[in-house]
Short mmCIF file of C-alpha atoms in Angstrom, two decimals:
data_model
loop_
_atom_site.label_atom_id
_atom_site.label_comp_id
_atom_site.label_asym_id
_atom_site.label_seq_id
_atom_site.Cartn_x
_atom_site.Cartn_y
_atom_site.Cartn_z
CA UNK A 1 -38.16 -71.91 -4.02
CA UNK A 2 -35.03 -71.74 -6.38
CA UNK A 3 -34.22 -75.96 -7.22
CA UNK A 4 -31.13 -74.41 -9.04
CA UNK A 5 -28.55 -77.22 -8.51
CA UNK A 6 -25.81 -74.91 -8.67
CA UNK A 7 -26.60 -73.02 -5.76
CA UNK A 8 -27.37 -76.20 -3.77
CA UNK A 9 -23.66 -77.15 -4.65
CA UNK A 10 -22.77 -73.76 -3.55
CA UNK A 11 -24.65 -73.95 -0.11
CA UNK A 12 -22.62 -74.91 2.97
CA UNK A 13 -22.63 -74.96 7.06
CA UNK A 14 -19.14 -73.28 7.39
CA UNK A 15 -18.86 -69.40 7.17
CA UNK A 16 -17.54 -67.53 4.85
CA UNK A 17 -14.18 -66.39 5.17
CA UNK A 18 -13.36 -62.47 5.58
CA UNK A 19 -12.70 -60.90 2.22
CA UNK A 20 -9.43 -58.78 2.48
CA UNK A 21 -9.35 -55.51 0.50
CA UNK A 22 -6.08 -54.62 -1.99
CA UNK A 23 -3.66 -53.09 0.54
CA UNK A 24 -2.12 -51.24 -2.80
CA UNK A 25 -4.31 -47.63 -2.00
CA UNK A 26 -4.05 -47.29 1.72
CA UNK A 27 -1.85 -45.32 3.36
CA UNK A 28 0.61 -46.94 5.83
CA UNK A 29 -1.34 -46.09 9.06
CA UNK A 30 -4.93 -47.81 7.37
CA UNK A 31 -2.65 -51.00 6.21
CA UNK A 32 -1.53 -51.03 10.13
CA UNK A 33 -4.88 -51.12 11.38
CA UNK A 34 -6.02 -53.48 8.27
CA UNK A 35 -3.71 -55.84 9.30
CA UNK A 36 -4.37 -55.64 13.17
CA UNK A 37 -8.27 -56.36 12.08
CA UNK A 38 -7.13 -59.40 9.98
CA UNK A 39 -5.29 -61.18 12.82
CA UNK A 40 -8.22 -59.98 15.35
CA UNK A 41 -10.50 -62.15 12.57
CA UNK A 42 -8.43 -65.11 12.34
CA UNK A 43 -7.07 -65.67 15.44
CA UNK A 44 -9.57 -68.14 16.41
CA UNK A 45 -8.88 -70.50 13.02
CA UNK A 46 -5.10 -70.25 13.19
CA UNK A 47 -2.38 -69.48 16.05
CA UNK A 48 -0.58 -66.25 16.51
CA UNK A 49 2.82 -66.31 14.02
CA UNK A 50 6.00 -65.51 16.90
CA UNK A 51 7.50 -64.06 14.54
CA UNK A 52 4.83 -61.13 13.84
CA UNK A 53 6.79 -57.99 13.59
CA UNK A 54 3.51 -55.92 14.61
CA UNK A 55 3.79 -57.53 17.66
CA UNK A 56 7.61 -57.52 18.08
CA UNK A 57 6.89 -53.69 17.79
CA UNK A 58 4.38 -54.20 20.73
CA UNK A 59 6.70 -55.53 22.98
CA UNK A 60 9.58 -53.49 22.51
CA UNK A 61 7.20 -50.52 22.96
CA UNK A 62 6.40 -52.11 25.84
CA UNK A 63 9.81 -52.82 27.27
CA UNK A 64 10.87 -49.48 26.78
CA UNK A 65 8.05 -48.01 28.98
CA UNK A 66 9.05 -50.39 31.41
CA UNK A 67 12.44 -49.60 31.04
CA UNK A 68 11.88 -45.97 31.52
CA UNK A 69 9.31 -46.77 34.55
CA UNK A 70 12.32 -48.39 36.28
CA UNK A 71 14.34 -45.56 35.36
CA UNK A 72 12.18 -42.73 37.04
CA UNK A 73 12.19 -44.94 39.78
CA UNK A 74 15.69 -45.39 40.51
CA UNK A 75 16.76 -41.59 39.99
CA UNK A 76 18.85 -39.85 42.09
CA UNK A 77 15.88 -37.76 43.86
CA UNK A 78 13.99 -41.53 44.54
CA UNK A 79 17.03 -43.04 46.46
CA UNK A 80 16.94 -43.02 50.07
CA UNK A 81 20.15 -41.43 50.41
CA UNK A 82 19.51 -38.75 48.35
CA UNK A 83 16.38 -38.01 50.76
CA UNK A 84 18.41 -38.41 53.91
CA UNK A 85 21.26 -35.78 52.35
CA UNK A 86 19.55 -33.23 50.86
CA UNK A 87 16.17 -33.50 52.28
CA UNK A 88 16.92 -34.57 56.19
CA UNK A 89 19.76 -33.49 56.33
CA UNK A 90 19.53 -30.26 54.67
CA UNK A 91 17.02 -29.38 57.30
CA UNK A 92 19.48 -30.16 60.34
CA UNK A 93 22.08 -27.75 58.73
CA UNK A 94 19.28 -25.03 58.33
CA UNK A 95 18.45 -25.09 61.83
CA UNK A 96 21.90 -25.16 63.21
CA UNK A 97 22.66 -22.56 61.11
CA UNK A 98 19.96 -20.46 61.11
CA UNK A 99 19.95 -20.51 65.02
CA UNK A 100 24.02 -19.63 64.65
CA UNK A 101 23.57 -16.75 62.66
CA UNK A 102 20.62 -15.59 64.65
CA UNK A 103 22.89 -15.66 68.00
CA UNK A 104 26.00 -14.06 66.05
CA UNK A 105 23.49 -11.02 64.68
CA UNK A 106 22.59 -10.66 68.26
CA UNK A 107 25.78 -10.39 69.38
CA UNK A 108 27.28 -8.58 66.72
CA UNK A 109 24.17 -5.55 66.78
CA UNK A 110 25.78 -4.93 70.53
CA UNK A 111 26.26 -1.49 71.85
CA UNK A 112 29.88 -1.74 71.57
CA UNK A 113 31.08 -3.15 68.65
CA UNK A 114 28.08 -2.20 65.88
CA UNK A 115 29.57 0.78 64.40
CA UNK A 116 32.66 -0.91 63.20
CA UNK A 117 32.80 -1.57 59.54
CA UNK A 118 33.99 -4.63 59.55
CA UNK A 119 30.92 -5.63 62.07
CA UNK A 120 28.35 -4.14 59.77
CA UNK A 121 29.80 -6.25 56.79
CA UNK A 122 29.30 -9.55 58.80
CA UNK A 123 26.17 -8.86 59.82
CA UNK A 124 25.00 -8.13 56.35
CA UNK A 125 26.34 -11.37 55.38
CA UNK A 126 24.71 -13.16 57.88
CA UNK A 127 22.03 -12.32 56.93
CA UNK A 128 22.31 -12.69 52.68
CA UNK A 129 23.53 -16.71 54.33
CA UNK A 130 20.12 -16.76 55.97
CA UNK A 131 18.06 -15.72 53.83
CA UNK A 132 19.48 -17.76 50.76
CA UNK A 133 19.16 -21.66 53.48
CA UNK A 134 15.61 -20.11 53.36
CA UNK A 135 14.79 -19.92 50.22
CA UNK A 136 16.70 -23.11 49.91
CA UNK A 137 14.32 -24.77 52.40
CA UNK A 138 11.48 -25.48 50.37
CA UNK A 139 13.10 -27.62 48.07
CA UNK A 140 14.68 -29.98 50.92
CA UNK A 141 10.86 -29.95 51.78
CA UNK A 142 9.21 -31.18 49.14
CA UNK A 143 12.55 -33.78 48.35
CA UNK A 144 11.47 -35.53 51.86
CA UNK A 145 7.48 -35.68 50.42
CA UNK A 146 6.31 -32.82 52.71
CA UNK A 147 3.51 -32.46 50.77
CA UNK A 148 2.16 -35.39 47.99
CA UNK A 149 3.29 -34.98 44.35
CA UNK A 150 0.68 -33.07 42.32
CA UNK A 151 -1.45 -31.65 45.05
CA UNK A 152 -2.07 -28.04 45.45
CA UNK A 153 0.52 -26.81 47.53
CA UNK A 154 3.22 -28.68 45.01
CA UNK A 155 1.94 -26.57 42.20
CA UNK A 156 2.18 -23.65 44.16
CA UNK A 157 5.64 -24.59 44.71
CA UNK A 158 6.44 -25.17 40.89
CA UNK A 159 4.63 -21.97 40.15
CA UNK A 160 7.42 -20.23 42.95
CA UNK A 161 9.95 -22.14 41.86
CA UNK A 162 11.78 -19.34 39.12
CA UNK A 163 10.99 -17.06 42.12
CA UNK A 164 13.30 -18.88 44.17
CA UNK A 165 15.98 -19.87 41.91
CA UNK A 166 16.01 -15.98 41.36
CA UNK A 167 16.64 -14.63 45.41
CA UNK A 168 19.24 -17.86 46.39
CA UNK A 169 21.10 -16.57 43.19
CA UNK A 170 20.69 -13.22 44.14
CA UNK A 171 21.83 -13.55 47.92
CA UNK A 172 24.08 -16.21 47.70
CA UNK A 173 26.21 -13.55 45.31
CA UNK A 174 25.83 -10.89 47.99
CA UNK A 175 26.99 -13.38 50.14
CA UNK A 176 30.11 -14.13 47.93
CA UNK A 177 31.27 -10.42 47.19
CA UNK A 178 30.49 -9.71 50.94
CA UNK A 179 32.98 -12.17 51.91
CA UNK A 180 35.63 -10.16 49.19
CA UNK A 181 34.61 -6.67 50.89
CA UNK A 182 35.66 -8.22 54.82
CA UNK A 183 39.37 -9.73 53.19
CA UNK A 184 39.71 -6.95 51.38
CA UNK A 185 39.49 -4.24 54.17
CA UNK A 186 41.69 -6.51 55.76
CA UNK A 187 44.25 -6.30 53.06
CA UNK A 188 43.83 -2.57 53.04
CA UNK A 189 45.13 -2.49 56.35
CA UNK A 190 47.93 -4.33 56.70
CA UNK A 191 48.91 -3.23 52.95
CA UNK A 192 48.11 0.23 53.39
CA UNK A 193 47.36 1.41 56.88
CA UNK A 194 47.31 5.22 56.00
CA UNK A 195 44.94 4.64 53.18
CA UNK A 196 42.50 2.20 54.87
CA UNK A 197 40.36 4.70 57.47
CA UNK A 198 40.05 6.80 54.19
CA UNK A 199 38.60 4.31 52.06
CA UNK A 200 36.77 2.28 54.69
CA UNK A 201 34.30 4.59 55.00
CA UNK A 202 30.06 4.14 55.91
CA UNK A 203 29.70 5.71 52.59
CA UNK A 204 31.97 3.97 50.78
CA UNK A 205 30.82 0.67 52.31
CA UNK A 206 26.55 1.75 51.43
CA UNK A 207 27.92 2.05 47.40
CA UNK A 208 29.38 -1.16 47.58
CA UNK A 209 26.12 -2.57 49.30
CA UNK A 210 24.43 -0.77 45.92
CA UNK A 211 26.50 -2.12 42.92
CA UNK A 212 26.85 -5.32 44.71
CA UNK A 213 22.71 -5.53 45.01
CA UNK A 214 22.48 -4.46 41.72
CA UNK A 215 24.57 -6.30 40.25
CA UNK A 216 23.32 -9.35 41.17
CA UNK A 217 19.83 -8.62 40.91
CA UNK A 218 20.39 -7.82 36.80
CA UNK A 219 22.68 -11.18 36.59
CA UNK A 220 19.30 -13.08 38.27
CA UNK A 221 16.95 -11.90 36.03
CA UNK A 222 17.13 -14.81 33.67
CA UNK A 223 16.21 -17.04 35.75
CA UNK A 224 13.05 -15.20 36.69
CA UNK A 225 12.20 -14.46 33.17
CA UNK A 226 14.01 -17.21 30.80
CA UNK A 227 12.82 -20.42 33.22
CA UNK A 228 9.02 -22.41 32.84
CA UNK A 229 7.79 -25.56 34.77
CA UNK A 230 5.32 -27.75 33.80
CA UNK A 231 4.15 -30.95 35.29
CA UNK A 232 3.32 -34.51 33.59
CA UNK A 233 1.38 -37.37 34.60
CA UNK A 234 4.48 -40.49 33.45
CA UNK A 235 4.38 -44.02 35.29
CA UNK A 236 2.27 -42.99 37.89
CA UNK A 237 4.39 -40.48 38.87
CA UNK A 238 4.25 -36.09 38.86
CA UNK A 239 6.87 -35.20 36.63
CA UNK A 240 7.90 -31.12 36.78
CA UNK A 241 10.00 -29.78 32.87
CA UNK A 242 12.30 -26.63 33.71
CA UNK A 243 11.87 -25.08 30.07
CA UNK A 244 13.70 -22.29 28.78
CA UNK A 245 12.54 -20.52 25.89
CA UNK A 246 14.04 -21.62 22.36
CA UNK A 247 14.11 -18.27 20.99
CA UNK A 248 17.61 -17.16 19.11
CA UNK A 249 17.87 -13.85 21.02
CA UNK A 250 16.99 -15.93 24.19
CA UNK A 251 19.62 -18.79 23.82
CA UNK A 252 22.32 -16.01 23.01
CA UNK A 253 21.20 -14.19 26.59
CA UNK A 254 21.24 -17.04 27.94
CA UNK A 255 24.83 -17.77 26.90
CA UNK A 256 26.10 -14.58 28.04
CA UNK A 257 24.65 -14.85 31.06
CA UNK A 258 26.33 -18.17 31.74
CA UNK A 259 29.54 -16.82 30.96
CA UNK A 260 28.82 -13.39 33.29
CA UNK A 261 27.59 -15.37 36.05
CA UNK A 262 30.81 -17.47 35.84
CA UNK A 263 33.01 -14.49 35.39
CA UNK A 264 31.09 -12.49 38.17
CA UNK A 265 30.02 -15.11 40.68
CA UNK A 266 32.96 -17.33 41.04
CA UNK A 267 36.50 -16.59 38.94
CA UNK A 268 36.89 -12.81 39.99
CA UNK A 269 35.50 -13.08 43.52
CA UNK A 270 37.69 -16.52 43.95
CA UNK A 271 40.59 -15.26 42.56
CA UNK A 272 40.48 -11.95 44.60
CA UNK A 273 40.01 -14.38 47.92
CA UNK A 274 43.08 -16.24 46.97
CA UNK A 275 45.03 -13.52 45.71
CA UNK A 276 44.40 -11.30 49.02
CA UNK A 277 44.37 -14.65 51.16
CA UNK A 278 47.81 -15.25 50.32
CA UNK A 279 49.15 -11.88 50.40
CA UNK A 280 48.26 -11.24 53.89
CA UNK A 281 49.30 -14.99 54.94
CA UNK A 282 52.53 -13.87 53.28
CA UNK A 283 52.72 -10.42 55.00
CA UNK A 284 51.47 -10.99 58.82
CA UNK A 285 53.14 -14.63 59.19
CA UNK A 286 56.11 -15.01 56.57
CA UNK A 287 57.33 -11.59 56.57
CA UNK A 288 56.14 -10.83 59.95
CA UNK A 289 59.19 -8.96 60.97
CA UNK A 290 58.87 -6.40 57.99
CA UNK A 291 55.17 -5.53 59.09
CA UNK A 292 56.10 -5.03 62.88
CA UNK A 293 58.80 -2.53 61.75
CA UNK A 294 56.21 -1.20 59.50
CA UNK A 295 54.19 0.19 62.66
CA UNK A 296 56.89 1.40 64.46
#
């Protein structure tokens, strides 16, 4: 038995308080996690300091994700109306027009008006409109929760998606320069009625079908092959990321095909609409005395 007097000085009920290391040596991330485990220690001896900046750092971390919680959840796709437009009614439109352009094919594929050019080109561009609302029509599904976020069948639909983006590019151009062949064998015949049953020809109207189609089938083909989904897990909610790759060569494809689809898609086939729209306005209703005497 030690009778030293100094350690029976030394002796005493309380325990002894943590010993805290030189912070001097550790990196930033150790000293973060050192000082976490100090105020763990000593909470129960003294009160939490409000002005802690560890823990202001907590909280606005913490109001940030809530922040951003509240923000996924008040997006445009999340808000009612944005279900009711392009999910609900989306769908209406599709029917009606689907069932429209069904009746008008019908119609249209008669014995006695289906060999007229003009026939044949509406047709086809009934059915490019048709087939692009279909394509379409998955989207306005999921938008009105068809099927539950994350499930099979939604990543079967993100897997499709660059599929579809590809065809309702692809037919709604048809569609457009469809709509530029009917005006402009219009314009060809009030403009030039000797020249029109020369140029409005089947085979003349099959090539168009051909650099039309192709066309627009090489001006799709970035989205196909320049477009990625993936899906996150964020607030309790199935997040999808349209990617597109980062690579130089990419990013300058990409930019020229932003600036051919523009060029392509809407300014030339707009401005040949409104150039030809007016011209024959101007011919059959303003001058409409000059193109009677033309005939006769």
């Amino acid at each position: 038995m030690n009778n030293n007097p100094t350690d029976k000085f030394n002796q005493t009920d309380e325990e002894s308080p943590p010993i805290f290391a030189p912070l001097l040596t550790l990196d930033p991330i150790s000293r973060l996690m050192f000082h976490i485990a100090a105020t763990n220690t000593s909470s129960s001896t003294s009160p939490p300091s409000e002005d802690d900046p560890l823990q202001e750092l907590i909280d606005r971390i913490n109001r940030a994700q809530l922040e951003e919680c509240d923000r996924l959840a008040n997006s445009c796709e999340n808000r009612p109306l944005y279900t009711w437009l392009v999910g609900y009614g989306f769908i209406f439109v599709f029917l009606l027009a689907l069932f429209g352009n069904v009746v008008n094919l019908l119609i249209y594929n008669s014995d006695h008006i289906k060999y007229y050019i003009a026939i044949r080109m509406l047709c086809t561009r009934l059915l490019m409109n048709s087939l692009t609302l279909i394509f379409v029509l998955p989207q306005a599904l999921r938008i009105i929760s068809a099927w539950e976020p994350g499930s099979n069948i939604d990543e079967i639909y993100w897997s499709y998606y660059p599929y579809q983006i590809y065809f309702v590019n692809l037919f709604g151009f048809c569609a457009m320069w469809l709509t530029v062949l009917m005006t402009a064998e219009c314009y060809l015949h009030v403009f030039f009625p000797s020249h029109s049953k020369s140029l409005c020809t089947k085979r003349n109207l099959s090539r168009s079908y051909l650099i039309i189609l192709s066309t627009g089938a090489t001006l799709a083909l970035m989205y196909k092959f320049n477009r990625s989904v993936t899906l996150t897990t964020h607030c309790n909610r199935v997040i999808p990321s349209i990617h597109a790759s980062e690579d130089f060569i990419m990013i300058c494809l990409e930019k020229i095909h932003t600036f051919a689809n523009l060029l392509l898609a809407i300014v030339v086939p707009m401005g040949l609409l409104l150039f030809m729209a007016i011209s024959i306005l101007w011919k059959l209703v303003l001058k409409r005395t000059d193109f009677v005497s033309h005939f006769t």
